PDB file of C-alpha atoms in Angstrom:
ATOM      1  CA  UNK M  94      95.963 114.515 102.678  1.00  0.00           C
ATOM      2  CA  UNK M  95      99.299 114.408 100.807  1.00  0.00           C
ATOM      3  CA  UNK M  96      97.782 113.450  97.429  1.00  0.00           C
ATOM      4  CA  UNK M  97      95.332 116.346  97.747  1.00  0.00           C
ATOM      5  CA  UNK M  98      98.200 118.738  98.536  1.00  0.00           C
ATOM      6  CA  UNK M  99     100.264 117.594  95.557  1.00  0.00           C
ATOM      7  CA  UNK M 100      97.357 118.286  93.214  1.00  0.00           C
ATOM      8  CA  UNK M 101      96.864 121.700  94.855  1.00  0.00           C
ATOM      9  CA  UNK M 102     100.571 122.511  94.392  1.00  0.00           C
ATOM     10  CA  UNK M 103     100.395 121.495  90.728  1.00  0.00           C
ATOM     11  CA  UNK M 104      97.349 123.691  90.118  1.00  0.00           C
ATOM     12  CA  UNK M 105      99.106 126.559  91.915  1.00  0.00           C
ATOM     13  CA  UNK M 106     102.115 126.166  89.618  1.00  0.00           C
ATOM     14  CA  UNK M 107      99.819 126.275  86.600  1.00  0.00           C
ATOM     15  CA  UNK M 108      98.122 129.475  87.757  1.00  0.00           C
ATOM     16  CA  UNK M 109     101.381 131.288  88.420  1.00  0.00           C
ATOM     17  CA  UNK M 110     104.567 131.503  86.427  1.00  0.00           C
ATOM     18  CA  UNK M 111     106.662 130.786  89.501  1.00  0.00           C
ATOM     19  CA  UNK M 112     106.096 129.945  93.167  1.00  0.00           C
ATOM     20  CA  UNK M 113     108.344 129.726  96.208  1.00  0.00           C
ATOM     21  CA  UNK M 114     108.158 127.205  99.022  1.00  0.00           C
ATOM     22  CA  UNK M 115     107.100 130.056 101.306  1.00  0.00           C
ATOM     23  CA  UNK M 116     104.164 130.929  99.003  1.00  0.00           C
ATOM     24  CA  UNK M 117     103.075 127.290  98.828  1.00  0.00           C
ATOM     25  CA  UNK M 118     103.383 127.129 102.613  1.00  0.00           C
ATOM     26  CA  UNK M 119     101.038 130.098 103.053  1.00  0.00           C
ATOM     27  CA  UNK M 120      98.542 128.900 100.420  1.00  0.00           C
ATOM     28  CA  UNK M 121      98.224 125.364 101.831  1.00  0.00           C
ATOM     29  CA  UNK M 122      98.812 126.169 105.504  1.00  0.00           C
ATOM     30  CA  UNK M 123     101.768 123.806 105.859  1.00  0.00           C
ATOM     31  CA  UNK M 124     105.374 124.306 106.920  1.00  0.00           C
ATOM     32  CA  UNK M 125     107.953 125.472 104.378  1.00  0.00           C
ATOM     33  CA  UNK M 126     109.750 122.165 104.839  1.00  0.00           C
ATOM     34  CA  UNK M 127     106.574 120.257 103.914  1.00  0.00           C
ATOM     35  CA  UNK M 128     105.979 122.573 100.941  1.00  0.00           C
ATOM     36  CA  UNK M 129     109.535 121.985  99.700  1.00  0.00           C
ATOM     37  CA  UNK M 130     109.109 118.221 100.033  1.00  0.00           C
ATOM     38  CA  UNK M 131     105.848 118.358  98.068  1.00  0.00           C
ATOM     39  CA  UNK M 132     107.529 120.293  95.260  1.00  0.00           C
ATOM     40  CA  UNK M 133     110.378 117.777  95.210  1.00  0.00           C
ATOM     41  CA  UNK M 134     107.854 114.910  95.194  1.00  0.00           C
ATOM     42  CA  UNK M 135     106.223 116.331  92.063  1.00  0.00           C
ATOM     43  CA  UNK M 136     109.591 116.421  90.341  1.00  0.00           C
ATOM     44  CA  UNK M 137     110.353 112.834  91.415  1.00  0.00           C
ATOM     45  CA  UNK M 138     106.951 111.742  90.091  1.00  0.00           C
ATOM     46  CA  UNK M 139     107.852 112.978  86.609  1.00  0.00           C
ATOM     47  CA  UNK M 140     106.058 116.347  86.632  1.00  0.00           C
ATOM     48  CA  UNK M 141     108.259 118.775  84.615  1.00  0.00           C
ATOM     49  CA  UNK M 142     108.955 121.110  87.537  1.00  0.00           C
ATOM     50  CA  UNK M 143     112.342 122.606  88.397  1.00  0.00           C
ATOM     51  CA  UNK M 144     113.797 125.026  90.938  1.00  0.00           C
ATOM     52  CA  UNK M 145     115.487 128.346  90.182  1.00  0.00           C
ATOM     53  CA  UNK M 146     118.217 129.189  92.697  1.00  0.00           C
ATOM     54  CA  UNK M 147     119.229 132.564  94.071  1.00  0.00           C
ATOM     55  CA  UNK M 148     117.437 135.876  94.610  1.00  0.00           C
ATOM     56  CA  UNK M 149     114.110 135.967  92.863  1.00  0.00           C
ATOM     57  CA  UNK M 150     114.168 132.196  92.462  1.00  0.00           C
ATOM     58  CA  UNK M 151     111.438 129.630  93.034  1.00  0.00           C
ATOM     59  CA  UNK M 152     109.799 126.692  91.330  1.00  0.00           C
ATOM     60  CA  UNK M 153     108.527 126.629  87.753  1.00  0.00           C
ATOM     61  CA  UNK M 154     106.976 124.247  85.254  1.00  0.00           C
ATOM     62  CA  UNK M 155     109.278 123.550  82.311  1.00  0.00           C
ATOM     63  CA  UNK M 156     108.164 125.664  79.372  1.00  0.00           C
ATOM     64  CA  UNK M 157     104.989 126.662  81.173  1.00  0.00           C
ATOM     65  CA  UNK M 158     103.805 123.067  80.954  1.00  0.00           C
ATOM     66  CA  UNK M 159     100.250 122.302  82.035  1.00  0.00           C
ATOM     67  CA  UNK M 160      98.396 119.139  82.963  1.00  0.00           C
ATOM     68  CA  UNK M 161      96.401 118.524  79.791  1.00  0.00           C
ATOM     69  CA  UNK M 162      93.034 117.031  80.642  1.00  0.00           C
ATOM     70  CA  UNK M 163      91.514 117.884  77.280  1.00  0.00           C
ATOM     71  CA  UNK M 164      92.906 114.625  75.865  1.00  0.00           C
ATOM     72  CA  UNK M 165      90.467 112.571  77.928  1.00  0.00           C
ATOM     73  CA  UNK M 166      87.709 110.808  76.028  1.00  0.00           C
ATOM     74  CA  UNK M 167      84.113 111.003  77.216  1.00  0.00           C
ATOM     75  CA  UNK M 168      84.247 107.445  78.597  1.00  0.00           C
ATOM     76  CA  UNK M 169      87.516 108.171  80.401  1.00  0.00           C
ATOM     77  CA  UNK M 170      85.974 111.262  81.960  1.00  0.00           C
ATOM     78  CA  UNK M 171      82.985 109.247  83.164  1.00  0.00           C
ATOM     79  CA  UNK M 172      85.324 106.624  84.617  1.00  0.00           C
ATOM     80  CA  UNK M 173      87.238 109.348  86.452  1.00  0.00           C
ATOM     81  CA  UNK M 174      84.065 110.673  88.036  1.00  0.00           C
ATOM     82  CA  UNK M 175      82.972 107.163  89.022  1.00  0.00           C
ATOM     83  CA  UNK M 176      86.186 107.045  91.025  1.00  0.00           C
ATOM     84  CA  UNK M 177      84.942 109.915  93.187  1.00  0.00           C
ATOM     85  CA  UNK M 178      81.260 108.992  93.373  1.00  0.00           C
ATOM     86  CA  UNK M 179      79.422 107.338  96.287  1.00  0.00           C
ATOM     87  CA  UNK M 180      80.336 103.862  95.012  1.00  0.00           C
ATOM     88  CA  UNK M 181      84.026 104.601  95.385  1.00  0.00           C
ATOM     89  CA  UNK M 182      86.174 103.268  98.175  1.00  0.00           C
ATOM     90  CA  UNK M 183      88.620 106.148  97.714  1.00  0.00           C
ATOM     91  CA  UNK M 184      89.604 108.236 100.714  1.00  0.00           C
ATOM     92  CA  UNK M 185      88.118 111.739 101.122  1.00  0.00           C
ATOM     93  CA  UNK M 186      91.498 113.229 100.161  1.00  0.00           C
ATOM     94  CA  UNK M 187      91.616 111.163  96.968  1.00  0.00           C
ATOM     95  CA  UNK M 188      88.063 112.141  96.058  1.00  0.00           C
ATOM     96  CA  UNK M 189      88.786 115.818  96.640  1.00  0.00           C
ATOM     97  CA  UNK M 190      91.914 115.673  94.498  1.00  0.00           C
ATOM     98  CA  UNK M 191      90.182 113.867  91.628  1.00  0.00           C
ATOM     99  CA  UNK M 192      87.312 116.328  91.675  1.00  0.00           C
ATOM    100  CA  UNK M 193      89.770 119.192  91.252  1.00  0.00           C
ATOM    101  CA  UNK M 194      91.191 117.442  88.210  1.00  0.00           C
ATOM    102  CA  UNK M 195      87.789 116.676  86.738  1.00  0.00           C
ATOM    103  CA  UNK M 196      86.668 120.279  87.101  1.00  0.00           C
ATOM    104  CA  UNK M 197      89.304 121.119  84.503  1.00  0.00           C
ATOM    105  CA  UNK M 198      87.557 118.926  81.933  1.00  0.00           C
ATOM    106  CA  UNK M 199      86.139 120.441  78.747  1.00  0.00           C
ATOM    107  CA  UNK M 200      82.523 121.540  79.256  1.00  0.00           C
ATOM    108  CA  UNK M 201      80.993 118.897  76.943  1.00  0.00           C
ATOM    109  CA  UNK M 202      82.320 116.135  79.209  1.00  0.00           C
ATOM    110  CA  UNK M 203      81.384 117.634  82.558  1.00  0.00           C
ATOM    111  CA  UNK M 204      77.628 116.941  82.504  1.00  0.00           C
ATOM    112  CA  UNK M 205      78.103 113.245  81.671  1.00  0.00           C
ATOM    113  CA  UNK M 206      80.933 112.947  84.166  1.00  0.00           C
ATOM    114  CA  UNK M 207      78.880 114.509  86.953  1.00  0.00           C
ATOM    115  CA  UNK M 208      75.946 112.220  86.091  1.00  0.00           C
ATOM    116  CA  UNK M 209      78.292 109.226  86.334  1.00  0.00           C
ATOM    117  CA  UNK M 210      79.262 110.249  89.864  1.00  0.00           C
ATOM    118  CA  UNK M 211      75.667 109.815  91.058  1.00  0.00           C
ATOM    119  CA  UNK M 212      74.659 106.863  88.879  1.00  0.00           C
ATOM    120  CA  UNK M 213      75.898 104.007  91.061  1.00  0.00           C
ATOM    121  CA  UNK M 214      75.739 103.097  94.737  1.00  0.00           C
ATOM    122  CA  UNK M 215      77.579 100.083  96.161  1.00  0.00           C
ATOM    123  CA  UNK M 216      76.521  98.793  99.586  1.00  0.00           C
ATOM    124  CA  UNK M 217      79.309  96.430 100.723  1.00  0.00           C
ATOM    125  CA  UNK M 218      77.382  95.222 103.777  1.00  0.00           C
ATOM    126  CA  UNK M 219      75.614  91.869 103.601  1.00  0.00           C
ATOM    127  CA  UNK M 220      72.030  91.620 104.865  1.00  0.00           C
ATOM    128  CA  UNK M 221      72.066  91.264 108.622  1.00  0.00           C
ATOM    129  CA  UNK M 222      75.737  92.300 108.905  1.00  0.00           C
ATOM    130  CA  UNK M 223      77.012  95.067 111.164  1.00  0.00           C
ATOM    131  CA  UNK M 224      76.837  98.584 109.749  1.00  0.00           C
ATOM    132  CA  UNK M 225      80.105  99.574 111.382  1.00  0.00           C
ATOM    133  CA  UNK M 226      82.414 101.014 108.727  1.00  0.00           C
ATOM    134  CA  UNK M 227      86.091 100.044 109.084  1.00  0.00           C
ATOM    135  CA  UNK M 228      88.342 103.036 109.690  1.00  0.00           C
ATOM    136  CA  UNK M 229      91.694 103.439 107.946  1.00  0.00           C
ATOM    137  CA  UNK M 230      94.515 102.305 110.259  1.00  0.00           C
ATOM    138  CA  UNK M 231      96.286 104.929 112.320  1.00  0.00           C
ATOM    139  CA  UNK M 232      99.636 105.063 110.514  1.00  0.00           C
ATOM    140  CA  UNK M 233      98.379 104.625 106.940  1.00  0.00           C
ATOM    141  CA  UNK M 234      99.156 108.201 105.842  1.00  0.00           C
ATOM    142  CA  UNK M 235     102.665 108.180 107.322  1.00  0.00           C
ATOM    143  CA  UNK M 236     103.546 104.891 105.660  1.00  0.00           C
ATOM    144  CA  UNK M 237     102.087 105.926 102.309  1.00  0.00           C
ATOM    145  CA  UNK M 238     104.116 109.131 102.509  1.00  0.00           C
ATOM    146  CA  UNK M 239     107.272 107.089 103.190  1.00  0.00           C
ATOM    147  CA  UNK M 240     106.554 104.883 100.144  1.00  0.00           C
ATOM    148  CA  UNK M 241     106.094 107.938  97.929  1.00  0.00           C
ATOM    149  CA  UNK M 242     109.207 109.700  99.220  1.00  0.00           C
ATOM    150  CA  UNK M 243     111.225 106.483  99.148  1.00  0.00           C
ATOM    151  CA  UNK M 244     112.578 106.673 102.714  1.00  0.00           C
ATOM    152  CA  UNK M 245     113.158 103.980 105.312  1.00  0.00           C
ATOM    153  CA  UNK M 246     110.922 103.777 108.391  1.00  0.00           C
ATOM    154  CA  UNK M 247     111.640 102.796 111.985  1.00  0.00           C
ATOM    155  CA  UNK M 248     108.610 100.576 112.552  1.00  0.00           C
ATOM    156  CA  UNK M 249     107.040  99.460 115.805  1.00  0.00           C
ATOM    157  CA  UNK M 250     104.948  96.327 115.259  1.00  0.00           C
ATOM    158  CA  UNK M 251     102.781  94.038 117.399  1.00  0.00           C
ATOM    159  CA  UNK M 252     102.550  90.502 116.005  1.00  0.00           C
ATOM    160  CA  UNK M 253      99.599  88.124 116.238  1.00  0.00           C
ATOM    161  CA  UNK M 254     100.805  86.860 119.650  1.00  0.00           C
ATOM    162  CA  UNK M 255     100.946  90.369 121.104  1.00  0.00           C
ATOM    163  CA  UNK M 256     104.746  90.655 121.028  1.00  0.00           C
ATOM    164  CA  UNK M 257     105.973  94.146 120.107  1.00  0.00           C
ATOM    165  CA  UNK M 258     109.206  94.633 118.160  1.00  0.00           C
ATOM    166  CA  UNK M 259     110.951  97.501 116.407  1.00  0.00           C
ATOM    167  CA  UNK M 260     112.864  97.311 113.150  1.00  0.00           C
ATOM    168  CA  UNK M 261     113.913  99.466 110.225  1.00  0.00           C
ATOM    169  CA  UNK M 262     112.054  98.630 107.021  1.00  0.00           C
ATOM    170  CA  UNK M 263     112.262  99.686 103.379  1.00  0.00           C
ATOM    171  CA  UNK M 264     108.621 100.448 102.363  1.00  0.00           C
ATOM    172  CA  UNK M 265     107.862  99.276  98.827  1.00  0.00           C
ATOM    173  CA  UNK M 266     104.091  99.651  98.611  1.00  0.00           C
ATOM    174  CA  UNK M 267     100.713  99.467 100.336  1.00  0.00           C
ATOM    175  CA  UNK M 268      97.924  97.003  99.548  1.00  0.00           C
ATOM    176  CA  UNK M 269      94.303  96.917 100.702  1.00  0.00           C
ATOM    177  CA  UNK M 270      92.958  93.362 100.984  1.00  0.00           C
ATOM    178  CA  UNK M 271      89.270  93.717 101.801  1.00  0.00           C
ATOM    179  CA  UNK M 272      89.082  95.962 104.891  1.00  0.00           C
ATOM    180  CA  UNK M 273      92.691  95.218 105.920  1.00  0.00           C
ATOM    181  CA  UNK M 274      95.688  97.333 104.830  1.00  0.00           C
ATOM    182  CA  UNK M 275      99.166  95.853 104.423  1.00  0.00           C
ATOM    183  CA  UNK M 276     102.638  97.331 104.052  1.00  0.00           C
ATOM    184  CA  UNK M 277     104.994  95.456 101.711  1.00  0.00           C
ATOM    185  CA  UNK M 278     108.598  96.079 102.727  1.00  0.00           C
ATOM    186  CA  UNK M 279     112.124  94.852 102.426  1.00  0.00           C
ATOM    187  CA  UNK M 280     113.838  94.033 105.732  1.00  0.00           C
ATOM    188  CA  UNK M 281     117.114  92.547 106.896  1.00  0.00           C
ATOM    189  CA  UNK M 282     115.502  89.110 106.685  1.00  0.00           C
ATOM    190  CA  UNK M 283     113.948  89.596 103.244  1.00  0.00           C
ATOM    191  CA  UNK M 284     110.597  90.781 101.975  1.00  0.00           C
ATOM    192  CA  UNK M 285     107.925  91.035 104.658  1.00  0.00           C
ATOM    193  CA  UNK M 286     104.263  92.043 104.847  1.00  0.00           C
ATOM    194  CA  UNK M 287     102.942  93.961 107.858  1.00  0.00           C
ATOM    195  CA  UNK M 288      99.310  94.549 108.812  1.00  0.00           C
ATOM    196  CA  UNK M 289      99.111  98.297 109.209  1.00  0.00           C
ATOM    197  CA  UNK M 290      96.508  98.048 111.983  1.00  0.00           C
ATOM    198  CA  UNK M 291      99.194  96.282 114.055  1.00  0.00           C
ATOM    199  CA  UNK M 292     101.760  99.059 113.562  1.00  0.00           C
ATOM    200  CA  UNK M 293     102.381 100.768 116.924  1.00  0.00           C
ATOM    201  CA  UNK M 294     104.705 103.505 115.622  1.00  0.00           C
ATOM    202  CA  UNK M 295     106.092 104.684 112.287  1.00  0.00           C
ATOM    203  CA  UNK M 296     109.017 107.118 112.276  1.00  0.00           C
ATOM    204  CA  UNK M 297     110.342 108.009 108.790  1.00  0.00           C
ATOM    205  CA  UNK M 298     114.102 108.447 108.466  1.00  0.00           C
ATOM    206  CA  UNK M 299     116.081 110.375 105.887  1.00  0.00           C
ATOM    207  CA  UNK M 300     117.752 107.209 104.564  1.00  0.00           C
ATOM    208  CA  UNK M 301     116.661 106.168 101.056  1.00  0.00           C
ATOM    209  CA  UNK M 302     114.832 102.914 100.419  1.00  0.00           C
ATOM    210  CA  UNK M 303     116.801 100.170  98.702  1.00  0.00           C
ATOM    211  CA  UNK M 304     114.231  99.278  96.051  1.00  0.00           C
ATOM    212  CA  UNK M 305     114.835  96.353  93.657  1.00  0.00           C
ATOM    213  CA  UNK M 306     115.044  97.612  90.085  1.00  0.00           C
ATOM    214  CA  UNK M 307     112.542  95.038  88.815  1.00  0.00           C
ATOM    215  CA  UNK M 308     110.054  95.407  91.682  1.00  0.00           C
ATOM    216  CA  UNK M 309     106.375  95.460  90.702  1.00  0.00           C
ATOM    217  CA  UNK M 310     103.899  95.862  93.568  1.00  0.00           C
ATOM    218  CA  UNK M 311     100.968  94.083  91.882  1.00  0.00           C
ATOM    219  CA  UNK M 312     103.127  91.124  90.848  1.00  0.00           C
ATOM    220  CA  UNK M 313     104.750  90.934  94.272  1.00  0.00           C
ATOM    221  CA  UNK M 314     101.367  90.980  96.011  1.00  0.00           C
ATOM    222  CA  UNK M 315     100.063  88.180  93.784  1.00  0.00           C
ATOM    223  CA  UNK M 316     103.016  86.036  94.854  1.00  0.00           C
ATOM    224  CA  UNK M 317     102.421  86.909  98.512  1.00  0.00           C
ATOM    225  CA  UNK M 318      98.688  86.166  98.277  1.00  0.00           C
ATOM    226  CA  UNK M 319      99.332  82.792  96.629  1.00  0.00           C
ATOM    227  CA  UNK M 320     101.813  81.872  99.359  1.00  0.00           C
ATOM    228  CA  UNK M 321      99.345  82.886 102.086  1.00  0.00           C
ATOM    229  CA  UNK M 322      96.595  80.830 100.434  1.00  0.00           C
ATOM    230  CA  UNK M 323      98.894  77.814 100.272  1.00  0.00           C
ATOM    231  CA  UNK M 324      99.714  78.140 103.974  1.00  0.00           C
ATOM    232  CA  UNK M 325      96.058  78.553 104.921  1.00  0.00           C
ATOM    233  CA  UNK M 326      94.938  75.590 102.819  1.00  0.00           C
ATOM    234  CA  UNK M 327      97.896  73.180 102.711  1.00  0.00           C
ATOM    235  CA  UNK M 328      95.872  69.977 102.317  1.00  0.00           C
ATOM    236  CA  UNK M 329      94.752  68.859  98.860  1.00  0.00           C
ATOM    237  CA  UNK M 330      91.926  66.397  98.270  1.00  0.00           C
ATOM    238  CA  UNK M 331      91.550  64.553  94.974  1.00  0.00           C
ATOM    239  CA  UNK M 332      88.000  63.753  93.918  1.00  0.00           C
ATOM    240  CA  UNK M 333      85.686  63.224  90.980  1.00  0.00           C
ATOM    241  CA  UNK M 334      82.490  65.165  90.514  1.00  0.00           C
ATOM    242  CA  UNK M 335      79.414  64.772  88.347  1.00  0.00           C
ATOM    243  CA  UNK M 336      79.198  67.446  85.628  1.00  0.00           C
ATOM    244  CA  UNK M 337      76.022  68.919  87.134  1.00  0.00           C
ATOM    245  CA  UNK M 338      77.736  69.214  90.519  1.00  0.00           C
ATOM    246  CA  UNK M 339      80.608  71.447  89.357  1.00  0.00           C
ATOM    247  CA  UNK M 340      78.483  74.587  89.786  1.00  0.00           C
ATOM    248  CA  UNK M 341      77.553  73.542  93.328  1.00  0.00           C
ATOM    249  CA  UNK M 342      81.230  73.007  94.177  1.00  0.00           C
ATOM    250  CA  UNK M 343      82.184  76.396  92.762  1.00  0.00           C
ATOM    251  CA  UNK M 344      79.594  78.110  94.976  1.00  0.00           C
ATOM    252  CA  UNK M 345      80.582  76.118  98.063  1.00  0.00           C
ATOM    253  CA  UNK M 346      84.381  76.191  97.693  1.00  0.00           C
ATOM    254  CA  UNK M 347      85.234  79.258  95.614  1.00  0.00           C
ATOM    255  CA  UNK M 348      88.865  79.503  94.591  1.00  0.00           C
ATOM    256  CA  UNK M 349      89.768  76.453  96.698  1.00  0.00           C
ATOM    257  CA  UNK M 350      88.465  74.325  93.836  1.00  0.00           C
ATOM    258  CA  UNK M 351      90.572  73.398  90.797  1.00  0.00           C
ATOM    259  CA  UNK M 352      88.623  71.740  87.997  1.00  0.00           C
ATOM    260  CA  UNK M 353      90.473  69.245  85.807  1.00  0.00           C
ATOM    261  CA  UNK M 354      89.489  67.182  82.785  1.00  0.00           C
ATOM    262  CA  UNK M 355      86.838  64.496  82.245  1.00  0.00           C
ATOM    263  CA  UNK M 356      87.358  60.979  83.542  1.00  0.00           C
ATOM    264  CA  UNK M 357      86.602  57.722  81.686  1.00  0.00           C
ATOM    265  CA  UNK M 358      83.210  57.386  83.395  1.00  0.00           C
ATOM    266  CA  UNK M 359      82.048  60.867  82.326  1.00  0.00           C
ATOM    267  CA  UNK M 360      82.719  62.620  85.607  1.00  0.00           C
ATOM    268  CA  UNK M 361      85.183  65.484  86.160  1.00  0.00           C
ATOM    269  CA  UNK M 362      88.448  65.329  88.096  1.00  0.00           C
ATOM    270  CA  UNK M 363      88.776  68.030  90.780  1.00  0.00           C
ATOM    271  CA  UNK M 364      91.263  69.075  93.425  1.00  0.00           C
ATOM    272  CA  UNK M 365      89.968  70.744  96.590  1.00  0.00           C
ATOM    273  CA  UNK M 366      92.165  72.613  99.073  1.00  0.00           C
ATOM    274  CA  UNK M 367      91.517  73.083 102.769  1.00  0.00           C
ATOM    275  CA  UNK M 368      93.223  73.662 106.122  1.00  0.00           C
ATOM    276  CA  UNK M 369      92.985  70.086 107.479  1.00  0.00           C
ATOM    277  CA  UNK M 370      91.284  66.696 107.117  1.00  0.00           C
ATOM    278  CA  UNK M 371      88.621  67.435 109.738  1.00  0.00           C
ATOM    279  CA  UNK M 372      87.295  70.615 108.100  1.00  0.00           C
ATOM    280  CA  UNK M 373      87.453  69.232 104.565  1.00  0.00           C
ATOM    281  CA  UNK M 374      85.635  66.052 105.595  1.00  0.00           C
ATOM    282  CA  UNK M 375      82.889  68.134 107.149  1.00  0.00           C
ATOM    283  CA  UNK M 376      82.527  70.301 104.045  1.00  0.00           C
ATOM    284  CA  UNK M 377      82.571  67.441 101.572  1.00  0.00           C
ATOM    285  CA  UNK M 378      80.168  65.277 103.568  1.00  0.00           C
ATOM    286  CA  UNK M 379      77.404  67.649 102.529  1.00  0.00           C
ATOM    287  CA  UNK M 380      78.392  67.286  98.873  1.00  0.00           C
ATOM    288  CA  UNK M 381      78.440  63.490  98.531  1.00  0.00           C
ATOM    289  CA  UNK M 382      75.529  63.637  96.104  1.00  0.00           C
ATOM    290  CA  UNK M 383      77.955  64.981  93.507  1.00  0.00           C
ATOM    291  CA  UNK M 384      81.480  64.285  94.845  1.00  0.00           C
ATOM    292  CA  UNK M 385      83.446  61.071  95.362  1.00  0.00           C
ATOM    293  CA  UNK M 386      86.683  61.632  97.284  1.00  0.00           C
ATOM    294  CA  UNK M 387      89.543  59.428  96.089  1.00  0.00           C
ATOM    295  CA  UNK M 388      92.425  60.661  98.281  1.00  0.00           C
ATOM    296  CA  UNK M 389      93.798  61.057 100.870  1.00  0.00           C
ATOM    297  CA  UNK M 390      92.510  58.088 102.895  1.00  0.00           C
ATOM    298  CA  UNK M 391      92.289  60.165 106.081  1.00  0.00           C
ATOM    299  CA  UNK M 392      89.579  62.399 104.603  1.00  0.00           C
ATOM    300  CA  UNK M 393      87.601  59.369 103.365  1.00  0.00           C
ATOM    301  CA  UNK M 394      87.817  57.801 106.835  1.00  0.00           C
ATOM    302  CA  UNK M 395      86.577  60.965 108.531  1.00  0.00           C
ATOM    303  CA  UNK M 396      83.727  61.275 106.029  1.00  0.00           C
ATOM    304  CA  UNK M 397      82.745  57.672 106.812  1.00  0.00           C
ATOM    305  CA  UNK M 398      82.748  58.463 110.543  1.00  0.00           C
ATOM    306  CA  UNK M 399      80.579  61.520 109.923  1.00  0.00           C
ATOM    307  CA  UNK M 400      78.180  59.382 107.859  1.00  0.00           C
ATOM    308  CA  UNK M 401      77.931  56.752 110.614  1.00  0.00           C
ATOM    309  CA  UNK M 402      77.263  59.452 113.208  1.00  0.00           C
ATOM    310  CA  UNK M 403      74.522  60.968 111.039  1.00  0.00           C
ATOM    311  CA  UNK M 404      72.850  57.579 110.570  1.00  0.00           C
ATOM    312  CA  UNK M 405      73.103  56.880 114.292  1.00  0.00           C
ATOM    313  CA  UNK M 406      71.496  60.173 115.188  1.00  0.00           C
ATOM    314  CA  UNK M 407      68.989  60.693 112.408  1.00  0.00           C
ATOM    315  CA  UNK M 408      68.519  57.287 110.752  1.00  0.00           C
ATOM    316  CA  UNK M 409      66.267  55.804 113.427  1.00  0.00           C
ATOM    317  CA  UNK M 410      62.747  56.930 114.419  1.00  0.00           C
ATOM    318  CA  UNK M 411      62.786  59.186 117.458  1.00  0.00           C
ATOM    319  CA  UNK M 412      60.940  57.942 120.507  1.00  0.00           C
ATOM    320  CA  UNK M 413      59.833  60.158 123.332  1.00  0.00           C
ATOM    321  CA  UNK M 414      61.108  63.643 123.857  1.00  0.00           C
ATOM    322  CA  UNK M 415      57.953  65.147 122.363  1.00  0.00           C
ATOM    323  CA  UNK M 416      55.908  67.946 123.797  1.00  0.00           C
ATOM    324  CA  UNK M 417      53.100  66.918 126.162  1.00  0.00           C
ATOM    325  CA  UNK M 418      50.059  68.936 126.996  1.00  0.00           C
ATOM    326  CA  UNK M 419      48.733  68.952 130.522  1.00  0.00           C
TER     327      UNK M 419
END
């Protein structure tokens, strides 16, 4: 709920000339310590808010500054409302916060924006798949709060083998990959990625995060994702494919297919990645109408064995084994 609270604090500052942490605490039903941290977080995020010390002091917006939503174009307003509509994957807190912002739009934009919110429904479930909706992991809010405040976290973590460890990490950002959430952090052994659903405890400290000056979360995640893909599909197969078969390969292999240039016989050079020879041979055996594997020899040998087994089982007329009526 922190994002929702920060928006509420900002709107409170705009309604009043000055607020105290105690007033924010009463308005939002949080502790004064939490209210003070939220006010400090706004300042750290670049909102022109400052504190006035002493008797009669409090927090104010510089020069009575306000969040100016009137600069939004009609298309930007519609996009903002799409972010809080039924098609959105945003959390309830995010949706509530965005709606508060959108309600401050100029009247001419509000009707189109509200229509946009109900114009699109996305059903992520495939036909026949379970309707169980994945829940956000337990410590997601605490870790997101630590990223925003820039503080280190004492992290309990259970690895894929069930071994639990504890370490102090420097949270740099959070990424959602499909239904799975990850924490990107710096540690004593370098940059690490933790599945948040495997976090067993998350205790923020007061020590600041050591954040690289050139760190970019999106760029860092791209590098991490590429490394994970390489580890999951370390084997590369060289092949040639007929031009009409390229579309079939794209559907069957997705981003594990790299398409090269034309060959001298009019076919297309391709590189296909996979976890091992056995799985790749099985996949490519069903694509021999379009694909001719050139390397490595191990994949060709396995494909030949699969072909011989298919001929042995299905290449001869079946005798017996039919149904008999009494």
